Amino acid sequence: MASGRGGIPGPSRPCRLPLLFLPALLPLLVLLAFSFSPSSAVAAAASPGAMHNNNWAVLVCTSRFWFNYRHMANTLSLYRTVKRLGIPDERIILMLADDMACNPRNNYPAQVFNNENHQLNLYGDNVEVDYRGYEVTVENFLRVLTGRHESAVPRSKRLLSDEGSHILLYMTGHGGDEFLKFQDNEELQSHDLADAVKQMKEKHRFKELLIMVDTCQAATLFSQLHSPGVLAIGSSMKGENSYSHHLDSDIGVSVVDRFTFYTLAFFEKLNMYSNASLNSLFNSYNPSMLLSTAYYRMDLYERPLNEVPVTNFFGSVMKIIHTDSGYSGFLAAYNDGILLSTEDNILNHAMLQNESSQRRSNIEETEEAQLRSHGLTEVLLEQLDGKNADTIAMYGLGTMGILLAISTWLSM
Amino acid sequence: MAPPLSPPALRRLLLLVLSLLITSVAAENVEEFTEELLLRPLPDRKALAHFHFRSSAPPSAAPSRHHHHFPKAIAQLVHQFHIKELELSFTQGRWNYEQWGGYDPMSTNYAKPPGVELWATFDLPLGEIDATWKNLTHTLSGLFCASINFLESSTAFSSPRWGFKLNEGNLRYGALPREAVCTENLTPWLKLLPCRDKAGIASLLYRPSVYKGYYHSQKLKLASSKSFGIILDQTLTVVLQPDSVRGKQLHSADGQLQPSWSMKDLFNRKLSGKCLVSKSSRVFFEIEKNIVDKVDKSGTEASWTNEIFVLSSAPDRVLKEINNMDGHSSSICEYDVSNYNEDAPLDVGVTWKLPLIWSCTPAPYHANRFLMGSGNERGSISLSFISTNMHKQLFDVSNDCSIKAVVFQVVPWYVKGFLHIDEYPPDANQGFDIPSALVTFPEFNSSRSYPETDSLFVSPLLRTFKEDGVVKSYTEVLLVPLTTPDFSMPYNVITFTCTVLALYFGSLLNALRRRTGEEERELKKAGNPTMLICLPVYDAHISCVI
């Protein structure tokens, strides 16, 4: 006894352990499958009350050629604003139809300015363009919006939004009555855009969408929209042109459009934590300075504009809810984590298992109506028809706990 | 009871054995990263800066493992597409073979054609390679923010068996001459480095000066095998014009001095330390063979300071090229960046004291390509070779004037045919680009070897100089103005056809259905009309009812 416990038991012991594991495996599988299904059901539920939890931006410049420098500067100004207020490159799809920064006609290589004072280099050191040059077509634009890509298209070129996303869609270029011109040889029509937005809504690809258009007769482009949750603002109404702001005599072309210039003037005063509302943004446009009427439609949007902060679309600020109890959303991962730890004793196991099983059954009761069917769970449910899956899971957990205790006692 | 060895000796022996084991194991399974910069003055008053970053990952049995400095994106790319070798280059500008040389390892390996060039060899059965190539081009386009996915169409890539490199049919080559190269291509390339552009040699990359250069080319080279794992070489070659005030001095007697420049003049900043995870970080300053030749002729020995030029600080080491042929060889002055920090940054540069004119060794022939004639039928593409008589200097054989050259060029089929109207690019009137042709001279070899003084570590840049490289040169890209159709014709056709149909059907329906004079006849039949109620009826003529 002084030298520790007695000798190691005979060779029959190692053979018994694998046999003991087998009956525990099936309940474990059932437990895992069952715990996955409610959590995935919660995640994939098509509930209208889905919380806003991510922001995306799709910024499109549709004009090619050097004299359309200002459209590129418009898009890059929005890109810079949106990055500064918090949206990362992974959530931004930037489409530029031509290359201005390294264009041979650019006297300032790798630099794009939106003001003749050249204070701000919009191109910076850290720009990522997803679609450029000949890839900016109506087909690719609609594929990005609706999410229907070929299988080889990489993730960085896809709009991977879900039903909790707020999307900012900014388009600039040359446009007219119910169309937007892409690259001088094709056009996007207003009902095409409305159909794409309708598809997006059906596929739950956004919670709220803000469309901002800076072209001539911009308001006609979103006149055909009829999906709920969409807010749209255009730089001019039907019959009006949108004008450029000023000409840079060094670069030789106009460097920014009026609507975008005043939008930026509004945003440069903000930082990530400001709570300026969309209402103040929309009211900051002065028709006499824009030389056109900035028209917005909010009939499809149910929240009042003075309650919506601009960072809901232009930035990325999460609403943080402080709670004292543990987060019950990712219950499956929490359970697995507890099962895999080997240092706890049985009492702790049993207590935690009781709590988690109670929570699980609560969630099951509330989410029962929203359970989606998965092949695996259907098969298992059929097999367990009549029996209470909960008790089987409890038995499985108990067996596992006992096995773990035995193995730790043996290894001491 | 007492053990045979005394306890302290036993412990020391154990420690020694353990440390040997650990170092041997560690040396095999460790990722390494080295960074180097080579600076060289060019004869036409410009300066060449060549950045070389090498990252290597050891071989692993399982496809998944932890990555420390080696970029996970590249390891996943290699495993998913079974890549054996890959080279992807983004270039803007043309390498001036006449002025900057065509016979040294720099121009052989790092002079690339304008636009994007991608070639890859795969470790797959030959039937699956085309599909894998397509997926690879899409993945690379997402990774590097370029339209590399246009290389998926069969008009854009080719599978040469011997024209480009000798292979068994698993090589695919594609080039996009008109692809723009700008900051958005450099950003993800820099993100593959462990220190990004925040520390080390990559922190010198001031974007406006890189893109203001006469030639800039960023290249990614991958080689993977089961024996040595994956080796990733990222190089950026820039030819810049230093615009320092000091460069405009005139020497009293002999004409204009070459511009004196330093890293601060080229990149607007100095090096303030190395990347901490790099195994070594060095700056090389190369003094070419012809400069050494001329300095020697003037009497003094060509070290880092002499009568003609002086470097900004003393190098840590000077390496002379091992050359068996003639007496003169180039030399490289090496500076170790780990000796410098923010308080004492490194700024390598040269100050010229006397004017000097030299030339770089050219390739045996200058190859140029241009268009002759006009139009689809009478136009032609011509290649011209102008001898530089260099083979006489090297081989000393004056009678033999035959040299073997291999020309590889890809000309798209539609130069001689017609495209469908929606296959034209949006700015079709600009013309179509034909990618550069590659001319190789297999009998000439451009390797240079430098002494390896440090047995534990060999500089990757100098090792690539030592590799056997056949002399190659790329010709210019051609812009071919092809006949374009009238793009407004579809609209015109639709308008005309609809007008004609409207006129035809309109008149037909009128002729069949209109009753002229019916109202008056009805009225006369009825006698005295008191009231006429005229209503439009469904077939669009008015009938009046009394």
PDB file of N, CA and C in Angstrom, chain A residues 136-164:
ATOM      1  N   VAL A 136     -17.348  43.816 -65.800  1.00  0.00           N
ATOM      2  CA  VAL A 136     -18.493  44.556 -65.279  1.00  0.00           C
ATOM      3  C   VAL A 136     -19.541  44.581 -66.376  1.00  0.00           C
ATOM      4  N   THR A 137     -20.432  43.607 -66.339  1.00  0.00           N
ATOM      5  CA  THR A 137     -21.492  43.524 -67.333  1.00  0.00           C
ATOM      6  C   THR A 137     -22.808  43.384 -66.593  1.00  0.00           C
ATOM      7  N   VAL A 138     -23.902  43.578 -67.331  1.00  0.00           N
ATOM      8  CA  VAL A 138     -25.218  43.439 -66.717  1.00  0.00           C
ATOM      9  C   VAL A 138     -25.400  42.017 -66.203  1.00  0.00           C
ATOM     10  N   GLU A 139     -24.883  41.048 -66.952  1.00  0.00           N
ATOM     11  CA  GLU A 139     -25.034  39.652 -66.538  1.00  0.00           C
ATOM     12  C   GLU A 139     -24.337  39.403 -65.203  1.00  0.00           C
ATOM     13  N   ASN A 140     -23.102  39.870 -65.091  1.00  0.00           N
ATOM     14  CA  ASN A 140     -22.378  39.639 -63.835  1.00  0.00           C
ATOM     15  C   ASN A 140     -23.018  40.399 -62.690  1.00  0.00           C
ATOM     16  N   PHE A 141     -23.519  41.598 -62.967  1.00  0.00           N
ATOM     17  CA  PHE A 141     -24.169  42.388 -61.918  1.00  0.00           C
ATOM     18  C   PHE A 141     -25.401  41.658 -61.398  1.00  0.00           C
ATOM     19  N   LEU A 142     -26.223  41.135 -62.317  1.00  0.00           N
ATOM     20  CA  LEU A 142     -27.413  40.427 -61.871  1.00  0.00           C
ATOM     21  C   LEU A 142     -27.057  39.109 -61.197  1.00  0.00           C
ATOM     22  N   ARG A 143     -25.964  38.498 -61.639  1.00  0.00           N
ATOM     23  CA  ARG A 143     -25.539  37.267 -60.959  1.00  0.00           C
ATOM     24  C   ARG A 143     -25.095  37.553 -59.529  1.00  0.00           C
ATOM     25  N   VAL A 144     -24.426  38.680 -59.354  1.00  0.00           N
ATOM     26  CA  VAL A 144     -23.991  39.033 -57.992  1.00  0.00           C
ATOM     27  C   VAL A 144     -25.208  39.255 -57.116  1.00  0.00           C
ATOM     28  N   LEU A 145     -26.205  39.984 -57.636  1.00  0.00           N
ATOM     29  CA  LEU A 145     -27.371  40.281 -56.811  1.00  0.00           C
ATOM     30  C   LEU A 145     -28.154  39.025 -56.474  1.00  0.00           C
ATOM     31  N   THR A 146     -28.406  38.187 -57.478  1.00  0.00           N
ATOM     32  CA  THR A 146     -29.257  37.029 -57.222  1.00  0.00           C
ATOM     33  C   THR A 146     -28.481  35.844 -56.678  1.00  0.00           C
ATOM     34  N   GLY A 147     -27.158  35.874 -56.755  1.00  0.00           N
ATOM     35  CA  GLY A 147     -26.375  34.783 -56.202  1.00  0.00           C
ATOM     36  C   GLY A 147     -26.292  33.565 -57.087  1.00  0.00           C
ATOM     37  N   ARG A 148     -26.602  33.700 -58.356  1.00  0.00           N
ATOM     38  CA  ARG A 148     -26.528  32.536 -59.228  1.00  0.00           C
ATOM     39  C   ARG A 148     -25.251  32.593 -60.026  1.00  0.00           C
ATOM     40  N   HIS A 149     -24.224  31.939 -59.513  1.00  0.00           N
ATOM     41  CA  HIS A 149     -22.931  31.948 -60.177  1.00  0.00           C
ATOM     42  C   HIS A 149     -22.610  30.558 -60.672  1.00  0.00           C
ATOM     43  N   GLU A 150     -21.640  30.473 -61.569  1.00  0.00           N
ATOM     44  CA  GLU A 150     -21.088  29.166 -61.917  1.00  0.00           C
ATOM     45  C   GLU A 150     -20.303  28.649 -60.725  1.00  0.00           C
ATOM     46  N   SER A 151     -20.116  27.333 -60.704  1.00  0.00           N
ATOM     47  CA  SER A 151     -19.515  26.763 -59.499  1.00  0.00           C
ATOM     48  C   SER A 151     -18.081  27.193 -59.300  1.00  0.00           C
ATOM     49  N   ALA A 152     -17.399  27.613 -60.379  1.00  0.00           N
ATOM     50  CA  ALA A 152     -15.981  27.935 -60.216  1.00  0.00           C
ATOM     51  C   ALA A 152     -15.752  29.323 -59.653  1.00  0.00           C
ATOM     52  N   VAL A 153     -16.803  30.156 -59.591  1.00  0.00           N
ATOM     53  CA  VAL A 153     -16.601  31.551 -59.177  1.00  0.00           C
ATOM     54  C   VAL A 153     -16.166  31.591 -57.715  1.00  0.00           C
ATOM     55  N   PRO A 154     -15.096  32.304 -57.402  1.00  0.00           N
ATOM     56  CA  PRO A 154     -14.585  32.286 -56.027  1.00  0.00           C
ATOM     57  C   PRO A 154     -15.462  33.074 -55.061  1.00  0.00           C
ATOM     58  N   ARG A 155     -15.263  32.835 -53.774  1.00  0.00           N
ATOM     59  CA  ARG A 155     -16.098  33.452 -52.757  1.00  0.00           C
ATOM     60  C   ARG A 155     -15.980  34.957 -52.717  1.00  0.00           C
ATOM     61  N   SER A 156     -14.801  35.475 -53.047  1.00  0.00           N
ATOM     62  CA  SER A 156     -14.654  36.919 -52.924  1.00  0.00           C
ATOM     63  C   SER A 156     -15.474  37.652 -53.968  1.00  0.00           C
ATOM     64  N   LYS A 157     -15.982  36.932 -54.969  1.00  0.00           N
ATOM     65  CA  LYS A 157     -16.784  37.586 -55.986  1.00  0.00           C
ATOM     66  C   LYS A 157     -18.266  37.320 -55.796  1.00  0.00           C
ATOM     67  N   ARG A 158     -18.635  36.767 -54.673  1.00  0.00           N
ATOM     68  CA  ARG A 158     -20.045  36.456 -54.463  1.00  0.00           C
ATOM     69  C   ARG A 158     -20.595  37.327 -53.356  1.00  0.00           C
ATOM     70  N   LEU A 159     -21.885  37.642 -53.469  1.00  0.00           N
ATOM     71  CA  LEU A 159     -22.569  38.375 -52.413  1.00  0.00           C
ATOM     72  C   LEU A 159     -23.163  37.330 -51.482  1.00  0.00           C
ATOM     73  N   LEU A 160     -22.497  37.105 -50.364  1.00  0.00           N
ATOM     74  CA  LEU A 160     -22.902  36.011 -49.485  1.00  0.00           C
ATOM     75  C   LEU A 160     -23.753  36.551 -48.354  1.00  0.00           C
ATOM     76  N   SER A 161     -24.810  37.235 -48.700  1.00  0.00           N
ATOM     77  CA  SER A 161     -25.632  37.831 -47.649  1.00  0.00           C
ATOM     78  C   SER A 161     -26.713  36.853 -47.234  1.00  0.00           C
ATOM     79  N   ASP A 162     -27.320  37.114 -46.095  1.00  0.00           N
ATOM     80  CA  ASP A 162     -28.376  36.233 -45.617  1.00  0.00           C
ATOM     81  C   ASP A 162     -29.545  37.088 -45.148  1.00  0.00           C
ATOM     82  N   GLU A 163     -30.493  36.478 -44.430  1.00  0.00           N
ATOM     83  CA  GLU A 163     -31.711  37.242 -44.138  1.00  0.00           C
ATOM     84  C   GLU A 163     -31.515  38.272 -43.044  1.00  0.00           C
ATOM     85  N   GLY A 164     -30.317  38.341 -42.470  1.00  0.00           N
ATOM     86  CA  GLY A 164     -30.078  39.388 -41.485  1.00  0.00           C
ATOM     87  C   GLY A 164     -29.200  40.495 -42.024  1.00  0.00           C
TER      88      GLY A 164
END
